[in-house]
GROMACS .gro file of C-alpha atoms in nm:
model
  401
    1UNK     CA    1   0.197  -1.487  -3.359
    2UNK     CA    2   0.526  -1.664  -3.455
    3UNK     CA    3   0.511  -1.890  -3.106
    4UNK     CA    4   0.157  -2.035  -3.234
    5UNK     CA    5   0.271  -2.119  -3.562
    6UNK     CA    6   0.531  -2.352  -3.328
    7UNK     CA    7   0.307  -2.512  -3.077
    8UNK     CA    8   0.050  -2.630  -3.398
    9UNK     CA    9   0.317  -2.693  -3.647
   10UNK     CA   10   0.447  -3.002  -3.817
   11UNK     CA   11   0.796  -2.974  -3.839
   12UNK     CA   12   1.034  -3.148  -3.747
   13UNK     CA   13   1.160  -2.805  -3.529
   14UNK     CA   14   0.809  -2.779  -3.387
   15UNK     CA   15   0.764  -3.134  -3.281
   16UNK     CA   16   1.102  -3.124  -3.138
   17UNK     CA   17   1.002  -2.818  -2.957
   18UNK     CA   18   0.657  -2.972  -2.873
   19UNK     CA   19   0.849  -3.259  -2.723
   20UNK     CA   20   1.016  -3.042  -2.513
   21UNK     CA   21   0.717  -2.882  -2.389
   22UNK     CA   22   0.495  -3.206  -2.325
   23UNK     CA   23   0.830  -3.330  -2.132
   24UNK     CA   24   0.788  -3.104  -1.845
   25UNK     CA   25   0.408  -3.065  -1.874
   26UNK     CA   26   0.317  -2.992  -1.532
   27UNK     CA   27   0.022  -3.230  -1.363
   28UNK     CA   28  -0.260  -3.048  -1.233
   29UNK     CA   29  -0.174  -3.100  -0.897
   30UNK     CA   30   0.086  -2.869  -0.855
   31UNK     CA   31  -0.088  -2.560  -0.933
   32UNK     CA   32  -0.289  -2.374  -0.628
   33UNK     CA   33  -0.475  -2.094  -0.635
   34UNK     CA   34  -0.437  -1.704  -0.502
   35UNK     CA   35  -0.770  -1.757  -0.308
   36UNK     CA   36  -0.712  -2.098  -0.157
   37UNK     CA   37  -0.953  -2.295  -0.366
   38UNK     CA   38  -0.845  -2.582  -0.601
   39UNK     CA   39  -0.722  -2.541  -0.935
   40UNK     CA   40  -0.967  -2.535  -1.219
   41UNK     CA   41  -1.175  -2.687  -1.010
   42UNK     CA   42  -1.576  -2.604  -1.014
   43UNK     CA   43  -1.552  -2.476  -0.697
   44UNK     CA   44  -1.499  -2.143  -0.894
   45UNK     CA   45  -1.736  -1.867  -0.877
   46UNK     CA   46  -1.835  -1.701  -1.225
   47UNK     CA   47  -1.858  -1.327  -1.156
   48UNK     CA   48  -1.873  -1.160  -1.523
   49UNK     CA   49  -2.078  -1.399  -1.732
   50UNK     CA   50  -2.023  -1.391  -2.130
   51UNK     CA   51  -2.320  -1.172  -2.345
   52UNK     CA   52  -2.228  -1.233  -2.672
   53UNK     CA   53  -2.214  -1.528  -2.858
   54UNK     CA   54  -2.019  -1.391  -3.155
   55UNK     CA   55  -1.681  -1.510  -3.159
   56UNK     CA   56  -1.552  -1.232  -3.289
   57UNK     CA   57  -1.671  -1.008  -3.053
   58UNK     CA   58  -1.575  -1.236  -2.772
   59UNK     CA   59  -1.211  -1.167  -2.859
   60UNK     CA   60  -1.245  -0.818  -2.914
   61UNK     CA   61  -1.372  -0.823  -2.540
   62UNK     CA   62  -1.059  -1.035  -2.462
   63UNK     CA   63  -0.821  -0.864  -2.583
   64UNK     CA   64  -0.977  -0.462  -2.484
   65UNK     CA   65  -0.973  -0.635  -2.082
   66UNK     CA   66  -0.593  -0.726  -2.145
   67UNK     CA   67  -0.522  -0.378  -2.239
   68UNK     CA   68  -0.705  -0.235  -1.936
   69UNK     CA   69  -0.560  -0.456  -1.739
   70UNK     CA   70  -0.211  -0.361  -1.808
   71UNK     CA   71  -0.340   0.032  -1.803
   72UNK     CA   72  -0.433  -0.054  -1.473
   73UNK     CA   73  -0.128  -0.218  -1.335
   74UNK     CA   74   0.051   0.063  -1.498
   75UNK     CA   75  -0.163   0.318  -1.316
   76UNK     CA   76  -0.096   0.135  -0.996
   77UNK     CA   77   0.283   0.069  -1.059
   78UNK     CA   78   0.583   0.256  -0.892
   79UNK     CA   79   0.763   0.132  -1.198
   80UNK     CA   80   0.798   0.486  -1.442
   81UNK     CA   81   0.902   0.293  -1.686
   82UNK     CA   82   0.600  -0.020  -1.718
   83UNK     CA   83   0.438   0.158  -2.046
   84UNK     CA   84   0.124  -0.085  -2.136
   85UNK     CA   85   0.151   0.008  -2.495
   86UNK     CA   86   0.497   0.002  -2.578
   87UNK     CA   87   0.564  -0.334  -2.726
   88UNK     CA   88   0.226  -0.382  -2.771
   89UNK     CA   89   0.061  -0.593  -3.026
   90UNK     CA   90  -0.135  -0.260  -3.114
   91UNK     CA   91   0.233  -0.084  -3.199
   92UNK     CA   92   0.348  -0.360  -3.427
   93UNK     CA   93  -0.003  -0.351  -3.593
   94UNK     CA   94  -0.009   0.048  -3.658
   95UNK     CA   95   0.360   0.009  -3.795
   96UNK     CA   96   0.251  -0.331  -3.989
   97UNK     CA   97  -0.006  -0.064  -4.128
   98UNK     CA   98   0.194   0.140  -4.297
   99UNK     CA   99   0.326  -0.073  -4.548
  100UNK     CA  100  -0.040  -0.192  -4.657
  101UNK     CA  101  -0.250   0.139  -4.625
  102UNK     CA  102  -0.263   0.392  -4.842
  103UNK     CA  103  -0.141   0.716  -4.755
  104UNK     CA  104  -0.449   0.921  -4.589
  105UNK     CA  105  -0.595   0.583  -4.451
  106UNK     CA  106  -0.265   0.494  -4.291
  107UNK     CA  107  -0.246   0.876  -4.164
  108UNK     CA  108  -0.585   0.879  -4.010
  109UNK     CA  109  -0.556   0.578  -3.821
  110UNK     CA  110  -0.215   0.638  -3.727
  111UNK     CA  111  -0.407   0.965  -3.586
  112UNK     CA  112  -0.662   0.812  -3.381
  113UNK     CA  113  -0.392   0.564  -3.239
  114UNK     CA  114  -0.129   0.889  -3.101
  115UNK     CA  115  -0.460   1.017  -2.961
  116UNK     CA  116  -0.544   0.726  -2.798
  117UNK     CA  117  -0.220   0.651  -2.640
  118UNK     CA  118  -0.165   1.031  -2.539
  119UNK     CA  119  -0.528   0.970  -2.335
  120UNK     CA  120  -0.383   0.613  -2.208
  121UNK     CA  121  -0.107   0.794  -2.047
  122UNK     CA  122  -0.278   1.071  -1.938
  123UNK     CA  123  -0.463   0.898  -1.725
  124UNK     CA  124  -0.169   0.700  -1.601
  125UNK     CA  125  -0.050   1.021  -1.502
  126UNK     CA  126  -0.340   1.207  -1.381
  127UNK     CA  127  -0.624   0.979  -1.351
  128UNK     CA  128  -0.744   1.177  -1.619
  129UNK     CA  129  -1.093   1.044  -1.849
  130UNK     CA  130  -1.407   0.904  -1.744
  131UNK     CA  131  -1.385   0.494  -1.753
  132UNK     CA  132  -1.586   0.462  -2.069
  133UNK     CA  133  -1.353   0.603  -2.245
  134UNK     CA  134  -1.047   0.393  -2.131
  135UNK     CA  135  -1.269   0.163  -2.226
  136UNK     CA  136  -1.334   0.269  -2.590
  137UNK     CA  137  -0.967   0.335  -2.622
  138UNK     CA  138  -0.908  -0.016  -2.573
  139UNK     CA  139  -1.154  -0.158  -2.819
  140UNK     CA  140  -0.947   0.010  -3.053
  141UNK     CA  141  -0.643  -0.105  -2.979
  142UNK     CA  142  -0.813  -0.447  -2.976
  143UNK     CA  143  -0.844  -0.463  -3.347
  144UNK     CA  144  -0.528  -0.323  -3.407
  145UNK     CA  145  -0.419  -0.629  -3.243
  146UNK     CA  146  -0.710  -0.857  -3.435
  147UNK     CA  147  -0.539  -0.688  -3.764
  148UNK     CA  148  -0.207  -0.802  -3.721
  149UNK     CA  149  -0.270  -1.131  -3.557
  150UNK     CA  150  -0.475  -1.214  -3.883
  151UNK     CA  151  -0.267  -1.071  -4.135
  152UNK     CA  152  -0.553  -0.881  -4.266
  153UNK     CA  153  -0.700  -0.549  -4.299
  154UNK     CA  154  -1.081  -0.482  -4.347
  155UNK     CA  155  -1.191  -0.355  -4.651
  156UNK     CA  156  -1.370  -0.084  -4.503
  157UNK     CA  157  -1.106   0.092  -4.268
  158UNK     CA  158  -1.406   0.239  -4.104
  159UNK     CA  159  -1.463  -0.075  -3.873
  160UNK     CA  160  -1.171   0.055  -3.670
  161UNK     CA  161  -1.318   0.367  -3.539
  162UNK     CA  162  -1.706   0.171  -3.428
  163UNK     CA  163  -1.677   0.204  -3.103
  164UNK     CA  164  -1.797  -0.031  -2.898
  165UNK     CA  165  -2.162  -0.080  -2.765
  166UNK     CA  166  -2.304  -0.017  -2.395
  167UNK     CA  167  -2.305  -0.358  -2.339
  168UNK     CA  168  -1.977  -0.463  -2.429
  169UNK     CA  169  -1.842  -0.144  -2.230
  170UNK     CA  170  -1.999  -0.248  -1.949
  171UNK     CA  171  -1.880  -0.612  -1.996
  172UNK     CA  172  -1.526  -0.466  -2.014
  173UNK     CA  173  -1.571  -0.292  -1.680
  174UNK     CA  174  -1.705  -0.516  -1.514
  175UNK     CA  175  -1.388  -0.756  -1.612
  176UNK     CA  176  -1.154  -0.432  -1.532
  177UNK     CA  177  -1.331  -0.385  -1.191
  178UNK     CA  178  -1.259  -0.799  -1.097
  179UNK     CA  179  -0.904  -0.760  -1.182
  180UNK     CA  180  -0.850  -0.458  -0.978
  181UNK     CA  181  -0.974  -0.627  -0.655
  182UNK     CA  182  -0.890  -0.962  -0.706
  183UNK     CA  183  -0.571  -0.897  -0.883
  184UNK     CA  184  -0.385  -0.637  -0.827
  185UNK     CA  185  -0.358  -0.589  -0.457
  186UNK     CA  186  -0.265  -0.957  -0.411
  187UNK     CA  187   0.041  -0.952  -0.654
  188UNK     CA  188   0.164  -0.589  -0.698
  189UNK     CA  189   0.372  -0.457  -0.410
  190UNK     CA  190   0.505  -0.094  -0.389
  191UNK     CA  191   0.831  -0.216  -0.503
  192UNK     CA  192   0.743  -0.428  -0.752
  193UNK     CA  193   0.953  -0.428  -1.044
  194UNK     CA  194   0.680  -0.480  -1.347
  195UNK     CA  195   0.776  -0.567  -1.739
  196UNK     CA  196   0.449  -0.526  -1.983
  197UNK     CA  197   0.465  -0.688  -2.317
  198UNK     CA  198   0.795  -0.807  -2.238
  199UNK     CA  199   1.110  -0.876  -2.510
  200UNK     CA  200   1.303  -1.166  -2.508
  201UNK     CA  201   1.630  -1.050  -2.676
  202UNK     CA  202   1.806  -1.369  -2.834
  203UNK     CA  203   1.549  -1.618  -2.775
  204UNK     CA  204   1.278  -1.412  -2.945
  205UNK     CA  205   1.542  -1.392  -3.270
  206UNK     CA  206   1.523  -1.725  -3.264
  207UNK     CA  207   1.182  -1.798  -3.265
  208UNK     CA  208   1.009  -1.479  -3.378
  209UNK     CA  209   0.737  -1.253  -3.197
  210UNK     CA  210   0.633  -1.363  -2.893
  211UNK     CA  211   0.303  -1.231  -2.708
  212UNK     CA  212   0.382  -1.247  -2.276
  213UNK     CA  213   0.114  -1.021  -2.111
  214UNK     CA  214   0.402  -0.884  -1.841
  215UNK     CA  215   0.617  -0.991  -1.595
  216UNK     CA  216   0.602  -0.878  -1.224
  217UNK     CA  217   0.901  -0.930  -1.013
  218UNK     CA  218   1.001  -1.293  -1.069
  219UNK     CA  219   0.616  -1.438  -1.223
  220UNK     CA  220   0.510  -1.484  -1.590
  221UNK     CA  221   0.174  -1.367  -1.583
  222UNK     CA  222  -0.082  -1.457  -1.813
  223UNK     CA  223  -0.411  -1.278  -1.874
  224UNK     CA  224  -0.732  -1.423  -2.001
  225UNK     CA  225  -1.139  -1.362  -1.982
  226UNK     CA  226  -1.180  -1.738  -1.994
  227UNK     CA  227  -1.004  -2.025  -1.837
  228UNK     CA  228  -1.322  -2.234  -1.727
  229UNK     CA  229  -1.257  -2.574  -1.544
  230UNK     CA  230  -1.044  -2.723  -1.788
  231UNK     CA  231  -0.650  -2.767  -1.779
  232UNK     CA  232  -0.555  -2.454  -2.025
  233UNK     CA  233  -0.266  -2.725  -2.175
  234UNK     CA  234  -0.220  -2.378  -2.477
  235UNK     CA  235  -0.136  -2.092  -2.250
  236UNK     CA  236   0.035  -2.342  -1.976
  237UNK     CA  237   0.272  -2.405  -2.274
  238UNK     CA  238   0.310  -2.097  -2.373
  239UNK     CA  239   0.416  -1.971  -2.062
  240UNK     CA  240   0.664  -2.267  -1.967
  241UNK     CA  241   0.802  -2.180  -2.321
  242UNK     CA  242   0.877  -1.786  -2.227
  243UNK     CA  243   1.034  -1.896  -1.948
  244UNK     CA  244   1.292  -2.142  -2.112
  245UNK     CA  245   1.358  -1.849  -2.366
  246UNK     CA  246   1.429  -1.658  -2.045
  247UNK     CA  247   1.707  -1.981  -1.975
  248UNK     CA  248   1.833  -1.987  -2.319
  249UNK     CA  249   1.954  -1.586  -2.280
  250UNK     CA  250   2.073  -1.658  -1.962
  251UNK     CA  251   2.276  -1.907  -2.157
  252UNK     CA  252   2.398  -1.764  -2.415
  253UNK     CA  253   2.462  -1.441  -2.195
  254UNK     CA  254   2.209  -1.175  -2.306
  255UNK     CA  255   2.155  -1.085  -1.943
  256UNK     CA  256   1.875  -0.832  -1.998
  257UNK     CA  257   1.645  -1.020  -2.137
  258UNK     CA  258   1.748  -1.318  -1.838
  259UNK     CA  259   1.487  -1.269  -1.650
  260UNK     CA  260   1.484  -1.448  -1.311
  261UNK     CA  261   1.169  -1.626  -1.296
  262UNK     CA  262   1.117  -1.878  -1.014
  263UNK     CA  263   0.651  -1.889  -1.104
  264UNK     CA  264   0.422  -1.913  -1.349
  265UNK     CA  265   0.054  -1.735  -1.266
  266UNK     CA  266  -0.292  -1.735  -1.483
  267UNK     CA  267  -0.559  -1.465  -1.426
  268UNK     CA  268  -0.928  -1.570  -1.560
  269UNK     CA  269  -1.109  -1.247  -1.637
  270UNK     CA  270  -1.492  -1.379  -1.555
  271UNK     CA  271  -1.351  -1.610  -1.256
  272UNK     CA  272  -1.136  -1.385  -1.059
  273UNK     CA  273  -0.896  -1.685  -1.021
  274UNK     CA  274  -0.531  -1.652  -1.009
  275UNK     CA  275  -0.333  -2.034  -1.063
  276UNK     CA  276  -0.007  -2.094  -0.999
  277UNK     CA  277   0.268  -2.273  -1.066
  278UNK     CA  278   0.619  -2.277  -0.914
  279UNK     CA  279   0.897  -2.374  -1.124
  280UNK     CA  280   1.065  -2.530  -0.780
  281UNK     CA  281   0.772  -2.751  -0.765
  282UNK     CA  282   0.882  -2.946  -1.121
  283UNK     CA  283   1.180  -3.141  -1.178
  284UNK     CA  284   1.504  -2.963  -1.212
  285UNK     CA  285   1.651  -3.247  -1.456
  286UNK     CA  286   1.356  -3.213  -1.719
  287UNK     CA  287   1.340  -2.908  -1.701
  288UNK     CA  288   1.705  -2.874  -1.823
  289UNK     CA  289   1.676  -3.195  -2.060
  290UNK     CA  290   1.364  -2.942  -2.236
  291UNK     CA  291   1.627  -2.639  -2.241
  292UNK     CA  292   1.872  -2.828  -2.449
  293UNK     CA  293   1.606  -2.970  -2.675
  294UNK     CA  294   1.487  -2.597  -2.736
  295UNK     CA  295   1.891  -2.495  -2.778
  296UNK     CA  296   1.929  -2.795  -3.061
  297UNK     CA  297   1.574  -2.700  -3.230
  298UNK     CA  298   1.647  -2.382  -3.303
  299UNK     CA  299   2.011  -2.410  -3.360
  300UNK     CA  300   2.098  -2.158  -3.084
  301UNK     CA  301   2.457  -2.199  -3.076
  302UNK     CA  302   2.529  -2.103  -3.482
  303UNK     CA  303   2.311  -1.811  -3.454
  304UNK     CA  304   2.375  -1.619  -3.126
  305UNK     CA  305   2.375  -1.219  -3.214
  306UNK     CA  306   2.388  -0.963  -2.993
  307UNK     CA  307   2.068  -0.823  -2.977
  308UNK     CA  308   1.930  -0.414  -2.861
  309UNK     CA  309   1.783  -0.531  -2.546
  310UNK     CA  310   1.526  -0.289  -2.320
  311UNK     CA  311   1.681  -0.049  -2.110
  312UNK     CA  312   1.660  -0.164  -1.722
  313UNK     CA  313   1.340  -0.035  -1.543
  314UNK     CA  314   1.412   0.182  -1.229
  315UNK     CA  315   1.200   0.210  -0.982
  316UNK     CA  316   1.017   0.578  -0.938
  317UNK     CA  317   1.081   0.638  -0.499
  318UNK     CA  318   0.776   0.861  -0.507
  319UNK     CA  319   0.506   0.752  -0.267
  320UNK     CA  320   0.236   0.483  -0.428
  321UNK     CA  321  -0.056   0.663  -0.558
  322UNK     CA  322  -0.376   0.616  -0.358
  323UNK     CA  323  -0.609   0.426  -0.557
  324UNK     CA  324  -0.875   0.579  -0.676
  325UNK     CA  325  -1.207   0.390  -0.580
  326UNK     CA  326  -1.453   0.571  -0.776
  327UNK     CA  327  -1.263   0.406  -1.090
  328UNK     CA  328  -1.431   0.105  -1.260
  329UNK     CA  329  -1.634   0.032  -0.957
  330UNK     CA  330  -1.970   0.227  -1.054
  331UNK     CA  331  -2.042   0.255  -1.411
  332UNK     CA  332  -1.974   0.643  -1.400
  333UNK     CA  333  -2.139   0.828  -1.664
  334UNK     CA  334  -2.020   1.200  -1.583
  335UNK     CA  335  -2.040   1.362  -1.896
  336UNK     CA  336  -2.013   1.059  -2.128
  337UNK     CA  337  -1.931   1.151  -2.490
  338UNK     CA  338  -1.837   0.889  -2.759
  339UNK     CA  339  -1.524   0.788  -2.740
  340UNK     CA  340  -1.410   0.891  -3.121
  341UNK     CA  341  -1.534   1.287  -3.005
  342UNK     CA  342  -1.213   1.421  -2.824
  343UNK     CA  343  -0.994   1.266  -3.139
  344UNK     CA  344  -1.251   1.437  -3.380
  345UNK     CA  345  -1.227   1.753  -3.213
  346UNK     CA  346  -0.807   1.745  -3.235
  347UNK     CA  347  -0.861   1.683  -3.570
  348UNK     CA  348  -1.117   1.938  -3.645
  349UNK     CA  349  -0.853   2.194  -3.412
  350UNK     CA  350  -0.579   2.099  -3.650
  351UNK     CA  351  -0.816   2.141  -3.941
  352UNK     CA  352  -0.896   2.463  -3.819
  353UNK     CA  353  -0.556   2.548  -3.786
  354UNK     CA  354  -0.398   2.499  -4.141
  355UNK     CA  355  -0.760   2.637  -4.244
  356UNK     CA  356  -0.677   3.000  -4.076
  357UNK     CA  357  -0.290   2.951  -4.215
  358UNK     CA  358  -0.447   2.919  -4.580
  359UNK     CA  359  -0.701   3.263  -4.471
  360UNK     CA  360  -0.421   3.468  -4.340
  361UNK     CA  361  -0.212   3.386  -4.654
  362UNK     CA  362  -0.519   3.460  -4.873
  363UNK     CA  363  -0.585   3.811  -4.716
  364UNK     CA  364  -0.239   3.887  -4.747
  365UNK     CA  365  -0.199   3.820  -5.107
  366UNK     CA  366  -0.535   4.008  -5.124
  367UNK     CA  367  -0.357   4.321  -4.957
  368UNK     CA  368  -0.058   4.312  -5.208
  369UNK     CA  369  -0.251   4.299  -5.512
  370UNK     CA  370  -0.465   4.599  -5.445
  371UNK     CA  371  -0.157   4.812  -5.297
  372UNK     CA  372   0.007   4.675  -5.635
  373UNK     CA  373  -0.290   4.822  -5.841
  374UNK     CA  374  -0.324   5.203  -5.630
  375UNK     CA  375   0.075   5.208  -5.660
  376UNK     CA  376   0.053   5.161  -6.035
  377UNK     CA  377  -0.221   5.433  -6.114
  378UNK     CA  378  -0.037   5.687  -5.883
  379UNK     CA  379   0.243   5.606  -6.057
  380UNK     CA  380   0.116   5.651  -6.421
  381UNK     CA  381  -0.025   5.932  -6.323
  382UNK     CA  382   0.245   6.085  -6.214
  383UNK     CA  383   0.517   5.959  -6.413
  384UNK     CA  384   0.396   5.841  -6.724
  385UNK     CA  385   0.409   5.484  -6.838
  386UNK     CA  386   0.778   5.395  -6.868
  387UNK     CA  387   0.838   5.075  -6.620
  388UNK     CA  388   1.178   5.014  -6.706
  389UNK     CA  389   1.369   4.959  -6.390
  390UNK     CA  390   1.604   5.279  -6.444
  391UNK     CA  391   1.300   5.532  -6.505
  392UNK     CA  392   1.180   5.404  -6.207
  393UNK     CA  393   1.440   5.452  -5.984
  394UNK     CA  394   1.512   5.769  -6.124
  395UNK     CA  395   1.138   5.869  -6.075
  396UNK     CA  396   1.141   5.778  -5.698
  397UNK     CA  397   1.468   5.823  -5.582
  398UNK     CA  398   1.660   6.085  -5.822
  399UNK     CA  399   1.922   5.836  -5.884
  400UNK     CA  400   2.101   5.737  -6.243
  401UNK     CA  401   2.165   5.404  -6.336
   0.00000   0.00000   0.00000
């Protein structure tokens, strides 16, 4: 993503805006934690341990649990407009896609990714799907996102419909399960007002793509498997950075993308630990020394532009949904089916459907070709052999031409 390419760079524009960011650098001191204990301390208890050691795997698992995660607060939400895909790294990747597949590639994964969002928000809605197939739904938006955050696509387009093993599914659960107790009922509030994969308007033009997991109310939230008992100095940064951009439209008056954030927070998947940070806690005057640096890096005052900003979320007044308890907290198998089969069956519907389209037209053509022959022999018969267009309206209807 273009804010990595800033916080490892060598420029002189990314050391200025590394020198912003190590400026207000928060100590560890000042974070606390949703369930009392100390920050990345060891007093933290690991409740989903780590089963594979591939790296790339690892990250598929990451990235899957974010996009649960945000189906989840979504499901939960009285917000009717917090979509958990729109935005998404997943989008940009299928769009990406279509500049560097060929035709029927590009068509059939575009396919499978409609499919999978129309299931995503289906169960939003409904509640509908078992939670194996969320699940599998997710791995595949997962390397969607691996796709475009590499700049590369595999040679064998197949990779993106393996779904994923038992294990990993039930890694993924057990990760979704955690966030939904530990989470969600300690930050999410019926009238929470909740961005996923938020934009940043004019400070995103100025520094390219950004990746923030959502906002809820006034917080920055952050979502990862793996924090451990280290200071995460990466995603600490990042975070302090999305929240200057939110300054720098405030600024430079792009007020829906000013979002009024007064705290930082950072969920760890396999801990169940929630830090956070309050802006109020760190010192006013560096914070606004770091905003100017930012301003003068990226030359925000010769290139402000007015920018198509997201509509404003309403809240729906509907009552909450109750939750439903049976999801994610027993590894369900009612009726399990692999999670490419309900795609392959719309497919082999539509498939079917142009199929009988081609039949009907066949039989038709069929049916004029032998009425065409019997209406010629009567016709010779009776007439003789003269086609010419005024014998045969003669013939047939007694009329001269």
């Amino acid at each position: 993503m273009a804010l990595d390419s800033y916080l490892r760079g060598t420029s002189p524009v990314d050391e200025m805006i590394m020198s912003a960011i190590d400026g207000i650098m928060p100590e560890k001191r000042l974070f606390s934690t949703i369930s009392g204990r100390e920050a990345f301390s060891k007093g933290y208890n690991l409740c989903v341990e780590k089963s594979s050691k591939s790296d790339i795997n690892s990250t598929l698992i990451e990235l899957a649990f974010r996009y649960i995660a945000k189906i989840l607060v979504s499901a939960y939400s009285n917000d009717i407009n917090c979509d958990p895909l729109q935005y998404s790294v997943a989008s940009r990747s299928i769009e990406n896609l279509k500049w560097r597949l060929s035709g029927e590639y590009y068509d059939e994964l575009k396919e499978r990714f409609d499919y999978g969002v129309m299931r995503v928000n289906d169960y939003i809605e409904t509640g509908e799907d078992s939670s194996e197939n969320i699940v599998q739904h997710c791995w595949f938006f997962a390397k969607l996102d691996i796709c475009y955050r590499r700049g590369a696509v595999p040679s064998d387009i197949g990779q993106f419909f393996q779904p994923a093993t038992d294990e990993e599914v039930r890694e993924v659960l057990a990760l979704a399960t955690k966030f939904r107790r530990s989470f969600i009922p300690s930050v999410i509030k019926p009238t929470s007002r909740i961005i996923i994969n938020p934009q940043f308007g004019f400070g995103e033009y100025l520094i390219g793509e950004v990746d923030c997991d959502m906002i809820i109310d006034n917080t920055i939230v952050d979502l990862r498997t793996d924090i451990g008992h280290s200071f995460p100095y990466e995603r600490v940064a990042k975070s302090l950075l999305y929240y200057l951009l939110t300054e720098i439209n405030s600024e430079f008056n792009d007020t829906d993308s000013a979002y009024p954030i007064r705290r930082l927070a950072f969920y760890s998947g396999r801990y169940g630990e929630t830090e956070v940070l309050f802006l109020e806690d760190m010192d006013g005057d560096e914070l606004s020394k770091a905003l100017e640096k930012i301003i003068i890096a990226t030359e925000a005052k010769y290139k402000i532009k007015s920018q198509n900003t997201e509509e404003n979320h309403t809240l729906n007044q509907s009552p909450k949904r109750t939750e439903r308890e049976n999801f994610l907290d027993e590894y369900d198998y009612r009726e399990r089916e692999n999670y490419n089969d309900g795609y392959n069956r719309v497919v082999k519907e539509k498939n079917h459907h142009i199929f009988r389209k081609i039949l009907i037209f066949l039989i038709i053509i069929s049916l004029l070709v032998v009425v065409f022959f019997y209406a010629k022999e009567w016709y010779t018969s009776t007439y003789g052999a003269d086609y010419s267009f005024s014998s045969i309206i003669h013939n047939l209807f007694g009329w001269d031409i």
